[in-house]
Short mmCIF file of C-alpha atoms and ligand atoms in Angstrom, two decimals:
data_model
loop_
_atom_site.label_atom_id
_atom_site.label_comp_id
_atom_site.label_asym_id
_atom_site.label_seq_id
_atom_site.Cartn_x
_atom_site.Cartn_y
_atom_site.Cartn_z
CA MET A 931 107.86 115.41 289.86
CA ALA A 932 107.55 117.05 286.74
CA LEU A 933 108.97 115.35 283.73
CA GLU A 934 111.40 118.04 282.43
CA GLN A 935 112.54 118.41 286.05
CA ARG A 936 116.29 117.01 286.92
CA PRO A 937 117.29 116.63 290.44
CA VAL A 938 120.05 119.53 290.75
CA GLY A 939 122.44 117.57 292.86
CA LYS A 940 122.73 114.30 295.30
CA LEU A 941 120.80 115.27 298.94
CA ASP A 942 121.84 112.31 300.76
CA ARG A 943 120.91 112.99 304.15
CA ALA A 944 117.46 113.53 305.85
CA VAL A 945 115.89 116.99 305.52
CA ILE A 946 113.22 117.47 308.70
CA PHE A 947 110.28 120.01 308.08
CA LEU A 948 109.50 121.55 311.57
CA GLY A 949 107.23 124.04 312.27
CA PRO A 950 103.68 124.55 313.79
CA PRO A 951 100.44 123.54 311.70
CA GLY A 952 100.22 126.50 308.53
CA SER A 953 103.90 127.45 308.53
CA GLY A 954 104.35 125.89 304.87
CA LYS A 955 106.45 122.49 306.09
CA GLY A 956 104.26 121.22 303.13
CA THR A 957 104.49 123.43 300.61
CA GLN A 958 108.46 123.84 300.81
CA ALA A 959 109.01 120.13 301.49
CA LYS A 960 107.05 119.18 297.96
CA VAL A 961 109.62 121.61 296.18
CA LEU A 962 112.64 120.62 298.17
CA ALA A 963 112.10 116.86 297.51
CA ASP A 964 111.46 117.67 293.74
CA LYS A 965 114.36 119.60 293.18
CA TYR A 966 116.86 116.81 294.32
CA GLY A 967 114.53 113.76 293.16
CA VAL A 968 113.96 112.37 297.03
CA PRO A 969 110.89 111.32 298.57
CA HIS A 970 108.38 113.86 300.31
CA LEU A 971 107.42 112.06 303.11
CA SER A 972 104.64 113.53 305.08
CA THR A 973 103.42 111.94 308.09
CA GLY A 974 99.99 113.53 307.93
CA ASP A 975 99.49 112.38 304.28
CA MET A 976 100.41 108.75 304.99
CA LEU A 977 98.01 108.70 307.84
CA ARG A 978 95.24 110.48 305.79
CA ASP A 979 95.95 107.77 303.27
CA HIS A 980 95.66 105.07 306.01
CA VAL A 981 92.11 106.68 307.18
CA ALA A 982 91.15 106.35 303.69
CA ASN A 983 91.91 103.02 302.84
CA GLY A 984 90.10 102.39 306.33
CA THR A 985 93.39 100.08 307.53
CA LEU A 986 93.56 98.93 311.04
CA LEU A 987 95.93 102.20 311.89
CA GLY A 988 93.78 104.52 309.57
CA LEU A 989 90.93 103.50 312.16
CA LYS A 990 93.09 103.99 315.09
CA ALA A 991 94.37 107.02 313.81
CA LYS A 992 90.98 109.15 312.60
CA PRO A 993 89.20 109.86 315.77
CA ILE A 994 92.69 111.51 317.15
CA MET A 995 93.31 113.43 313.93
CA GLU A 996 89.90 114.66 314.02
CA ARG A 997 90.34 116.20 316.99
CA GLY A 998 93.51 117.77 316.61
CA GLU A 999 95.64 115.50 318.49
CA LEU A 1000 99.09 113.64 317.70
CA VAL A 1001 98.31 109.75 317.00
CA PRO A 1002 100.81 107.86 319.46
CA ASP A 1003 104.28 107.66 318.66
CA SER A 1004 103.93 103.72 318.55
CA LEU A 1005 101.63 103.81 315.82
CA VAL A 1006 103.61 106.56 313.68
CA LEU A 1007 107.41 105.08 314.55
CA LYS A 1008 106.42 101.83 312.55
CA MET A 1009 104.94 103.38 309.47
CA VAL A 1010 107.89 105.69 309.40
CA ALA A 1011 110.65 102.69 309.62
CA GLU A 1012 108.91 100.90 307.10
CA ARG A 1013 108.63 103.58 304.49
CA ILE A 1014 112.50 104.93 305.39
CA GLU A 1015 113.43 101.39 304.19
CA ARG A 1016 112.24 101.06 300.78
CA PRO A 1017 115.23 101.77 298.04
CA ASP A 1018 113.83 105.10 296.94
CA CYS A 1019 114.69 106.86 300.28
CA SER A 1020 119.06 105.67 299.99
CA ARG A 1021 119.77 108.73 298.36
CA GLY A 1022 117.98 110.96 301.14
CA PHE A 1023 114.18 112.09 301.42
CA VAL A 1024 112.42 114.99 303.40
CA PHE A 1025 110.78 114.55 306.44
CA ASP A 1026 107.31 116.98 306.58
CA GLY A 1027 105.79 116.62 309.74
CA PHE A 1028 108.15 114.27 311.60
CA PRO A 1029 109.26 114.00 314.34
CA ARG A 1030 106.75 115.91 316.12
CA THR A 1031 107.46 114.92 319.87
CA VAL A 1032 111.50 114.06 321.70
CA ALA A 1033 110.61 110.33 321.64
CA GLN A 1034 110.40 110.40 317.54
CA ALA A 1035 113.59 112.47 317.33
CA LYS A 1036 115.58 109.89 319.37
CA TYR A 1037 113.88 107.11 317.30
CA LEU A 1038 114.84 108.82 313.95
CA GLY A 1039 118.28 109.56 315.23
CA GLU A 1040 118.79 105.63 316.04
CA LEU A 1041 117.01 104.65 312.48
CA LEU A 1042 119.65 107.08 310.47
CA ARG A 1043 122.62 105.81 312.27
CA ALA A 1044 121.56 102.06 311.70
CA HIS A 1045 121.20 102.93 307.81
CA GLY A 1046 124.77 104.82 307.82
CA LEU A 1047 123.22 107.70 306.46
CA ARG A 1048 124.42 111.75 308.11
CA GLN A 1049 122.98 113.67 310.78
CA PRO A 1050 119.24 115.12 309.50
CA PHE A 1051 119.56 119.04 308.18
CA VAL A 1052 116.51 120.49 310.52
CA ILE A 1053 114.91 123.77 309.01
CA HIS A 1054 112.99 125.28 311.67
CA MET A 1055 109.42 127.28 309.91
CA VAL A 1056 109.29 130.72 312.50
CA ILE A 1057 106.04 132.07 312.59
CA GLY A 1058 103.77 133.60 314.86
CA HIS A 1059 99.96 131.74 315.27
CA THR A 1060 97.77 134.78 314.08
CA LEU A 1061 98.93 134.17 310.40
CA LEU A 1062 98.39 130.57 310.72
CA ILE A 1063 94.46 130.48 311.36
CA ARG A 1064 94.17 132.40 307.41
CA ARG A 1065 96.42 129.99 306.24
CA LEU A 1066 94.74 126.86 307.45
CA THR A 1067 91.23 128.01 306.90
CA GLY A 1068 92.25 128.86 303.19
CA ARG A 1069 94.02 126.15 302.10
CA ARG A 1070 92.78 123.74 299.83
CA THR A 1071 94.35 120.67 298.34
CA CYS A 1072 94.59 118.72 295.10
CA LYS A 1073 93.08 115.22 295.77
CA VAL A 1074 94.86 113.79 292.81
CA GLY A 1075 98.48 115.52 292.86
CA GLY A 1076 98.57 116.74 296.40
CA GLU A 1077 99.43 120.27 295.22
CA ILE A 1078 98.68 123.07 297.98
CA TYR A 1079 96.68 126.05 297.65
CA ASN A 1080 95.29 128.91 299.28
CA ILE A 1081 91.95 130.78 298.20
CA TYR A 1082 93.44 134.11 299.88
CA ASP A 1083 97.05 134.10 298.63
CA ARG A 1084 97.61 131.43 296.20
CA PRO A 1085 94.34 130.65 294.56
CA PRO A 1086 94.16 128.34 291.66
CA LYS A 1087 93.00 129.61 287.90
CA VAL A 1088 89.84 128.13 287.95
CA GLU A 1089 87.92 128.32 291.50
CA GLY A 1090 88.35 124.28 292.93
CA ILE A 1091 90.42 122.98 290.26
CA CYS A 1092 94.21 122.48 290.07
CA ASP A 1093 96.07 124.22 287.57
CA ASN A 1094 98.17 121.13 287.49
CA ASP A 1095 96.17 118.29 286.75
CA GLY A 1096 92.66 119.21 286.96
CA GLY A 1097 91.89 117.20 289.97
CA GLU A 1098 89.36 118.71 292.61
CA LEU A 1099 90.10 120.86 295.53
CA ILE A 1100 89.50 119.69 298.77
CA GLN A 1101 89.12 121.02 302.42
CA ARG A 1102 90.99 119.08 305.12
CA PRO A 1103 88.31 118.19 307.94
CA ASP A 1104 90.98 119.32 310.39
CA ASP A 1105 91.48 122.84 308.97
CA ARG A 1106 88.43 124.05 311.24
CA GLU A 1107 89.11 126.84 313.60
CA GLU A 1108 88.28 124.89 316.70
CA VAL A 1109 90.35 121.93 315.51
CA ILE A 1110 93.03 124.19 314.44
CA ARG A 1111 93.24 125.63 317.89
CA ALA A 1112 93.71 122.16 319.26
CA ARG A 1113 96.59 121.18 316.73
CA LEU A 1114 98.45 124.51 317.70
CA LEU A 1115 98.15 123.63 321.43
CA ALA A 1116 99.69 119.97 320.22
CA TYR A 1117 102.46 121.66 318.72
CA ASP A 1118 103.33 124.30 321.48
CA LYS A 1119 103.13 121.05 324.30
CA GLN A 1120 104.77 118.11 322.35
CA THR A 1121 106.49 119.40 319.38
CA SER A 1122 108.06 122.97 320.32
CA PRO A 1123 110.82 121.48 322.57
CA LEU A 1124 112.28 119.86 319.49
CA VAL A 1125 113.44 123.65 318.43
CA ASN A 1126 115.75 122.82 321.47
CA PHE A 1127 116.69 119.39 321.18
CA TYR A 1128 118.00 119.95 317.46
CA ARG A 1129 119.64 123.52 318.55
CA ARG A 1130 121.67 121.84 320.90
CA LEU A 1131 122.62 119.30 318.42
CA GLY A 1132 123.86 122.37 316.26
CA LEU A 1133 121.46 120.84 313.45
CA LEU A 1134 118.83 123.82 313.19
CA TYR A 1135 118.57 126.42 310.58
CA GLU A 1136 115.87 129.19 311.37
CA VAL A 1137 113.73 130.45 308.63
CA ASP A 1138 111.02 133.27 308.47
CA ALA A 1139 108.31 131.27 307.49
CA SER A 1140 105.69 134.67 307.23
CA LYS A 1141 107.49 135.79 303.96
CA SER A 1142 106.06 134.59 300.78
CA VAL A 1143 106.35 131.27 299.50
CA ALA A 1144 108.86 132.11 296.72
CA GLU A 1145 111.13 134.18 299.49
CA VAL A 1146 111.25 131.06 301.74
CA GLU A 1147 111.79 128.68 298.77
CA GLN A 1148 114.87 130.87 297.72
CA GLU A 1149 116.33 131.16 301.20
CA ILE A 1150 115.56 127.13 301.86
CA VAL A 1151 117.33 126.20 298.66
CA GLN A 1152 120.36 128.47 299.44
CA ALA A 1153 120.72 126.75 302.84
CA VAL A 1154 120.33 123.51 301.75
CA ALA A 1155 123.05 123.93 299.04
CA SER A 1156 125.16 124.96 301.38
CA ILE A 1157 125.34 122.20 303.47
CA ARG A 1158 125.55 119.53 301.35
CA GLY A 1159 128.71 117.62 301.39
CA ALA A 1160 128.94 118.73 304.89
CA ARG A 1161 128.55 116.06 307.98
P1 AP5 B 1904 99.97 117.19 309.30
O1 AP5 B 1904 99.24 116.76 307.89
O2 AP5 B 1904 101.30 117.53 309.29
O3 AP5 B 1904 99.32 118.96 309.65
P2 AP5 B 1904 100.57 119.91 310.23
O4 AP5 B 1904 101.51 119.62 310.76
O5 AP5 B 1904 99.08 120.56 310.98
O6 AP5 B 1904 100.76 120.69 309.34
P3 AP5 B 1904 99.62 121.31 307.94
O7 AP5 B 1904 99.78 120.26 306.79
O8 AP5 B 1904 98.58 121.79 308.45
O9 AP5 B 1904 100.60 122.84 307.54
P4 AP5 B 1904 101.89 123.00 306.80
O10 AP5 B 1904 102.97 123.54 307.17
O11 AP5 B 1904 102.32 121.57 305.92
O12 AP5 B 1904 101.35 124.31 305.80
P5 AP5 B 1904 100.88 123.86 304.14
O13 AP5 B 1904 102.40 124.19 303.29
O14 AP5 B 1904 99.90 123.10 303.78
O15 AP5 B 1904 99.32 116.46 310.07
C1 AP5 B 1904 98.30 115.99 310.38
C2 AP5 B 1904 97.64 115.30 311.43
O16 AP5 B 1904 98.35 114.02 311.44
C3 AP5 B 1904 98.22 115.79 313.03
O17 AP5 B 1904 97.39 116.88 313.70
C4 AP5 B 1904 98.49 114.65 313.78
O18 AP5 B 1904 97.41 114.03 314.14
C5 AP5 B 1904 98.72 113.55 312.91
N1 AP5 B 1904 100.11 113.48 312.11
C6 AP5 B 1904 101.05 113.85 311.36
N2 AP5 B 1904 102.43 113.49 311.54
C7 AP5 B 1904 102.27 113.08 313.33
C8 AP5 B 1904 103.62 112.89 313.80
N3 AP5 B 1904 104.84 112.52 313.77
N4 AP5 B 1904 103.31 112.33 314.81
C9 AP5 B 1904 101.85 112.27 315.57
N5 AP5 B 1904 100.85 112.28 314.70
C10 AP5 B 1904 100.77 113.02 313.59
O19 AP5 B 1904 100.37 125.47 304.06
C11 AP5 B 1904 99.41 125.84 304.88
C12 AP5 B 1904 98.73 126.63 303.73
O20 AP5 B 1904 99.36 128.08 303.65
C13 AP5 B 1904 98.61 126.63 302.11
O21 AP5 B 1904 96.97 127.24 301.98
C14 AP5 B 1904 99.59 127.19 301.35
O22 AP5 B 1904 99.53 127.85 300.26
C15 AP5 B 1904 99.80 128.50 302.49
N6 AP5 B 1904 101.12 128.90 302.57
C16 AP5 B 1904 102.10 128.02 302.88
N7 AP5 B 1904 103.18 128.88 302.65
C17 AP5 B 1904 102.83 130.23 302.91
C18 AP5 B 1904 104.09 131.69 302.57
N8 AP5 B 1904 105.01 131.71 302.79
N9 AP5 B 1904 102.57 132.80 302.49
C19 AP5 B 1904 101.16 132.62 302.26
N10 AP5 B 1904 100.68 131.14 302.65
C20 AP5 B 1904 101.51 129.96 302.58
#
């Protein structure tokens, strides 16, 4: 969080970003988490850290992520449960990329109840597949602070260098077109059923994620502000 930024209020719940690869979950989750001063929990980033650090979990996850498939629930759930036990999650948190299967969503419901937390607020990032390939092949991420850029639509001031901290901008290994297609397939088969799962529970808020970053952000910030305080 930037030093001068103060939280706008209490979040006191889990906010979940649900949407296909490239829909803008990470971009918007980071902004929202900074706004409320709560952790941004990206299971993709956590898994990539495990891969980079060569942990046992990382060694198991690496080939699966390289193929664009989902890492088994048994590995992901333990990692998430341990993370939300930490004290910084007591005032709420923003999930980006979790849950991704109905089993993960059910487990999360139990975890939240066990921690006495409110029902989550689920933001569904609605967007067609055609835009996603361009977004993902153009994505570059700062190696230091994780800031997300796009060489077509959101370039840094200096090519390859982060505007915020001068970190090197890198391309994710799973952002190659053939892996992107496998990730989209995994989303359609295993994750998209969560849209109806959360809709039936009355927890889903739909956003048109094909709009500009600023427009999507404005809509999400207003939606989250309007549900604060509500059960
Ligand atoms: P993960 O890291 O979660 O990747 P993902 O879900 O495929 O999503 P992305 O990070 O690719 O996209 P995003 O929606 O965050 O978009 P972003 O904001 O970056 O997962 C990676 C892998 O880890 C999975 O394949 C799986 O193997 C494993 N994994 C992770 N979680 C798991 C789980 N729970 N269970 C099992 N396995 C799991 O934006 C993309 C680009 O678009 C950027 O360049 C950005 O600048 C640009 N952009 C964003 N918004 C806009 C906009 N409105 N207009 C124009 N450009 C935009």
